[in-house]
């Protein structure tokens, strides 16, 4: 179908695809500058926070890190961790503070460049724009293994994005697969509710909640870790593929210690591998996964110690972590779902990206967009809110402001016909920030 056959084409100087914190942040800068633009949101503003988080979900970073443009956290608990409803309230407050031009319930089906303009076909018709910001994050399609198709029909299975609370699952024991942030926190939620949990452990690292008198996030902030650009990271762009460290902000914040859970009755296995009949099979290596997660946590403490010593900072000493449990050498590698009374499986193995709707040759062989701080090789096409787009905070409340301001400068320069880099000719907004 040609774009002409879809009726009137609505044109804007800038169109933002995605109405989460990323899309709203760049909208804030554009509105401050009086730039004609429109935000297209598939669902409702902040949809993922509202509808794809469980009831006890809370941030794992302190509230003081929430710093959307012109709207820093203003609550009375800066060192606490906002719960799901509070996060939604914070985002709604940001929206109310500047009234962005958002069109909700609009799905974008295709984006391409033609005759010097960006063309969009959407569920409500056709659009065109001089410039486009893709702000849909990097978590699009829930990952569920093909083995899930072979689960008995009477065993409920959901992805972590669908989990609500222990009561939403049928009575019985629960298999949780994956130990990233979601897997560990959902396993904890079920465990604290008295449910018997079987946990398929992976290679996710962990981090301590506090160390030597401060939240570890505060130490890392003082160490400028959150200002480290991706090209200076020891792993380079490879860090984008790494699983986030698990920890929790629940009940004021604490460590998540899978060894402690095991002592309390949670059954730990290795990585989920396959399903044969009603038997789930796991790899070995539980001890290695736990040891490596602990080693990462302790290495972060080592770096904090070095920072404290190098800067002559007075801080209390603290004993290091001592493992409270070791997996037996004969750790089970198979789980008979029926015999164990498993009533539900929660898949917590992440998401994959899907930019197949963008018809522009800017992607690598795995479908990831090529960009430099969100600026692509295609004139006027940008990405915002990708994990580690520029720094650790790029996909989070803490770093999205910096990235949005940077892209605003590029958008402004292109609008003005500038050819010099925005690093040498920063905008007035950048100078004032």
mmCIF file of C-alpha atoms in Angstrom, residues 20-192:
data_model
loop_
_atom_site.group_PDB
_atom_site.id
_atom_site.type_symbol
_atom_site.label_atom_id
_atom_site.label_comp_id
_atom_site.label_asym_id
_atom_site.label_seq_id
_atom_site.Cartn_x
_atom_site.Cartn_y
_atom_site.Cartn_z
ATOM 1 C CA UNK A 20 7.994 6.086 27.936
ATOM 2 C CA UNK A 21 10.537 8.107 29.893
ATOM 3 C CA UNK A 22 12.826 8.317 26.847
ATOM 4 C CA UNK A 23 10.267 9.656 24.409
ATOM 5 C CA UNK A 24 8.858 12.036 26.995
ATOM 6 C CA UNK A 25 12.324 13.360 27.826
ATOM 7 C CA UNK A 26 13.163 14.393 24.267
ATOM 8 C CA UNK A 27 9.641 15.811 23.968
ATOM 9 C CA UNK A 28 10.391 18.020 26.986
ATOM 10 C CA UNK A 29 13.380 19.591 25.231
ATOM 11 C CA UNK A 30 11.522 20.042 21.969
ATOM 12 C CA UNK A 31 8.559 21.675 23.680
ATOM 13 C CA UNK A 32 10.815 24.025 25.662
ATOM 14 C CA UNK A 33 12.285 25.156 22.337
ATOM 15 C CA UNK A 34 8.897 25.458 20.637
ATOM 16 C CA UNK A 35 9.645 22.753 18.072
ATOM 17 C CA UNK A 36 6.629 21.211 16.357
ATOM 18 C CA UNK A 37 6.558 17.522 17.250
ATOM 19 C CA UNK A 38 4.327 14.583 18.110
ATOM 20 C CA UNK A 39 4.770 11.525 20.340
ATOM 21 C CA UNK A 40 3.177 8.304 19.101
ATOM 22 C CA UNK A 41 2.560 5.755 21.861
ATOM 23 C CA UNK A 42 1.301 2.240 21.120
ATOM 24 C CA UNK A 43 -0.472 1.840 24.444
ATOM 25 C CA UNK A 44 -0.660 4.440 27.222
ATOM 26 C CA UNK A 45 2.141 6.689 28.415
ATOM 27 C CA UNK A 46 4.278 4.648 30.784
ATOM 28 C CA UNK A 47 2.605 1.403 29.726
ATOM 29 C CA UNK A 48 5.417 -0.915 30.830
ATOM 30 C CA UNK A 49 5.506 0.566 34.342
ATOM 31 C CA UNK A 50 1.722 0.324 34.674
ATOM 32 C CA UNK A 51 1.037 -3.044 33.130
ATOM 33 C CA UNK A 52 4.220 -5.110 32.916
ATOM 34 C CA UNK A 53 5.436 -5.003 36.518
ATOM 35 C CA UNK A 54 4.320 -7.159 39.428
ATOM 36 C CA UNK A 55 2.525 -5.746 42.448
ATOM 37 C CA UNK A 56 5.552 -5.546 44.784
ATOM 38 C CA UNK A 57 7.897 -4.242 42.089
ATOM 39 C CA UNK A 58 10.136 -1.371 43.128
ATOM 40 C CA UNK A 59 13.198 0.380 41.785
ATOM 41 C CA UNK A 60 16.602 -1.132 42.490
ATOM 42 C CA UNK A 61 18.286 2.279 42.321
ATOM 43 C CA UNK A 62 17.653 4.998 44.933
ATOM 44 C CA UNK A 63 15.022 7.617 44.276
ATOM 45 C CA UNK A 64 17.602 10.411 44.125
ATOM 46 C CA UNK A 65 18.736 8.959 40.804
ATOM 47 C CA UNK A 66 15.361 9.756 39.244
ATOM 48 C CA UNK A 67 16.147 12.878 37.275
ATOM 49 C CA UNK A 68 13.868 13.436 34.307
ATOM 50 C CA UNK A 69 14.323 16.788 32.490
ATOM 51 C CA UNK A 70 13.150 19.608 34.719
ATOM 52 C CA UNK A 71 11.576 17.073 37.062
ATOM 53 C CA UNK A 72 13.951 15.535 39.608
ATOM 54 C CA UNK A 73 12.615 13.373 42.413
ATOM 55 C CA UNK A 74 11.019 15.691 44.985
ATOM 56 C CA UNK A 75 9.754 13.190 47.543
ATOM 57 C CA UNK A 76 10.788 12.806 51.175
ATOM 58 C CA UNK A 77 12.651 9.513 50.728
ATOM 59 C CA UNK A 78 15.586 10.159 48.371
ATOM 60 C CA UNK A 79 17.476 7.089 49.583
ATOM 61 C CA UNK A 80 14.425 4.844 49.315
ATOM 62 C CA UNK A 81 13.106 2.915 46.330
ATOM 63 C CA UNK A 82 9.837 3.877 44.690
ATOM 64 C CA UNK A 83 7.228 1.152 44.386
ATOM 65 C CA UNK A 84 5.332 0.463 41.192
ATOM 66 C CA UNK A 85 2.468 2.874 41.892
ATOM 67 C CA UNK A 86 4.886 5.595 42.995
ATOM 68 C CA UNK A 87 6.872 5.212 39.773
ATOM 69 C CA UNK A 88 3.692 5.650 37.757
ATOM 70 C CA UNK A 89 2.799 8.696 39.865
ATOM 71 C CA UNK A 90 6.265 10.174 39.256
ATOM 72 C CA UNK A 91 5.938 9.670 35.506
ATOM 73 C CA UNK A 92 2.411 11.096 35.463
ATOM 74 C CA UNK A 93 3.679 14.128 37.361
ATOM 75 C CA UNK A 94 6.369 14.639 34.746
ATOM 76 C CA UNK A 95 3.757 14.510 31.985
ATOM 77 C CA UNK A 96 1.525 16.984 33.819
ATOM 78 C CA UNK A 97 4.455 19.358 34.267
ATOM 79 C CA UNK A 98 4.744 20.137 30.555
ATOM 80 C CA UNK A 99 1.792 18.514 28.722
ATOM 81 C CA UNK A 100 3.590 16.799 25.828
ATOM 82 C CA UNK A 101 1.770 16.318 22.511
ATOM 83 C CA UNK A 102 1.079 12.584 22.785
ATOM 84 C CA UNK A 103 -1.206 10.436 20.692
ATOM 85 C CA UNK A 104 -1.917 7.209 22.591
ATOM 86 C CA UNK A 105 -3.134 3.908 21.184
ATOM 87 C CA UNK A 106 -1.220 4.322 17.931
ATOM 88 C CA UNK A 107 0.928 1.456 16.654
ATOM 89 C CA UNK A 108 3.682 2.269 14.182
ATOM 90 C CA UNK A 109 3.857 -0.393 11.487
ATOM 91 C CA UNK A 110 6.578 0.917 9.209
ATOM 92 C CA UNK A 111 9.195 3.663 9.095
ATOM 93 C CA UNK A 112 11.222 4.520 6.004
ATOM 94 C CA UNK A 113 12.814 7.448 4.191
ATOM 95 C CA UNK A 114 11.475 8.729 0.891
ATOM 96 C CA UNK A 115 11.943 11.976 -1.027
ATOM 97 C CA UNK A 116 13.912 13.557 1.809
ATOM 98 C CA UNK A 117 11.267 12.870 4.454
ATOM 99 C CA UNK A 118 10.682 10.143 6.999
ATOM 100 C CA UNK A 119 7.463 8.289 6.285
ATOM 101 C CA UNK A 120 5.383 6.419 8.836
ATOM 102 C CA UNK A 121 2.445 4.103 8.427
ATOM 103 C CA UNK A 122 0.555 3.659 11.666
ATOM 104 C CA UNK A 123 -2.663 2.148 12.944
ATOM 105 C CA UNK A 124 -4.407 5.509 12.554
ATOM 106 C CA UNK A 125 -3.007 6.486 9.169
ATOM 107 C CA UNK A 126 0.047 8.072 7.614
ATOM 108 C CA UNK A 127 2.587 10.526 8.938
ATOM 109 C CA UNK A 128 5.717 12.204 7.705
ATOM 110 C CA UNK A 129 8.491 14.000 9.534
ATOM 111 C CA UNK A 130 11.732 15.801 8.911
ATOM 112 C CA UNK A 131 13.315 13.894 11.785
ATOM 113 C CA UNK A 132 12.346 10.856 13.858
ATOM 114 C CA UNK A 133 13.367 9.679 17.320
ATOM 115 C CA UNK A 134 12.826 5.979 18.002
ATOM 116 C CA UNK A 135 12.314 5.789 21.769
ATOM 117 C CA UNK A 136 10.910 2.322 22.307
ATOM 118 C CA UNK A 137 13.762 0.957 24.417
ATOM 119 C CA UNK A 138 15.391 -2.387 23.773
ATOM 120 C CA UNK A 139 13.003 -4.858 25.412
ATOM 121 C CA UNK A 140 10.291 -5.702 22.909
ATOM 122 C CA UNK A 141 9.432 -9.391 22.624
ATOM 123 C CA UNK A 142 9.345 -11.643 25.703
ATOM 124 C CA UNK A 143 11.711 -14.580 25.361
ATOM 125 C CA UNK A 144 10.137 -17.971 26.013
ATOM 126 C CA UNK A 145 11.995 -21.146 24.981
ATOM 127 C CA UNK A 146 10.476 -23.498 22.414
ATOM 128 C CA UNK A 147 10.435 -26.161 25.127
ATOM 129 C CA UNK A 148 7.548 -24.257 26.696
ATOM 130 C CA UNK A 149 5.308 -25.664 23.968
ATOM 131 C CA UNK A 150 5.738 -29.109 25.508
ATOM 132 C CA UNK A 151 4.607 -28.200 29.004
ATOM 133 C CA UNK A 152 1.475 -30.043 30.140
ATOM 134 C CA UNK A 153 -1.573 -27.919 29.443
ATOM 135 C CA UNK A 154 -2.653 -27.881 33.082
ATOM 136 C CA UNK A 155 0.577 -26.199 34.207
ATOM 137 C CA UNK A 156 0.221 -22.430 34.007
ATOM 138 C CA UNK A 157 3.135 -20.695 32.318
ATOM 139 C CA UNK A 158 3.754 -16.975 32.068
ATOM 140 C CA UNK A 159 6.567 -14.594 31.227
ATOM 141 C CA UNK A 160 7.931 -12.350 33.962
ATOM 142 C CA UNK A 161 6.190 -9.365 32.331
ATOM 143 C CA UNK A 162 2.843 -11.071 33.064
ATOM 144 C CA UNK A 163 3.493 -11.957 36.699
ATOM 145 C CA UNK A 164 1.381 -10.058 39.245
ATOM 146 C CA UNK A 165 1.623 -11.731 42.650
ATOM 147 C CA UNK A 166 1.718 -15.178 44.296
ATOM 148 C CA UNK A 167 -2.073 -15.261 44.517
ATOM 149 C CA UNK A 168 -2.354 -14.946 40.733
ATOM 150 C CA UNK A 169 -0.757 -18.388 40.336
ATOM 151 C CA UNK A 170 -2.558 -21.632 41.176
ATOM 152 C CA UNK A 171 -1.746 -23.363 44.436
ATOM 153 C CA UNK A 172 1.288 -25.590 44.295
ATOM 154 C CA UNK A 173 5.012 -25.306 43.760
ATOM 155 C CA UNK A 174 6.478 -22.897 41.203
ATOM 156 C CA UNK A 175 9.396 -23.212 38.799
ATOM 157 C CA UNK A 176 11.116 -19.888 38.104
ATOM 158 C CA UNK A 177 13.593 -19.943 35.221
ATOM 159 C CA UNK A 178 16.283 -17.248 35.183
ATOM 160 C CA UNK A 179 18.119 -15.236 37.819
ATOM 161 C CA UNK A 180 18.387 -11.767 36.387
ATOM 162 C CA UNK A 181 16.708 -8.977 38.328
ATOM 163 C CA UNK A 182 13.183 -10.127 37.472
ATOM 164 C CA UNK A 183 13.834 -13.804 38.138
ATOM 165 C CA UNK A 184 15.463 -13.222 41.502
ATOM 166 C CA UNK A 185 12.858 -10.730 42.660
ATOM 167 C CA UNK A 186 9.919 -12.860 41.540
ATOM 168 C CA UNK A 187 11.470 -15.916 43.201
ATOM 169 C CA UNK A 188 11.855 -13.850 46.372
ATOM 170 C CA UNK A 189 8.263 -12.620 46.139
ATOM 171 C CA UNK A 190 6.981 -16.182 45.927
ATOM 172 C CA UNK A 191 9.380 -17.398 48.620
ATOM 173 C CA UNK A 192 8.322 -14.705 51.093
#
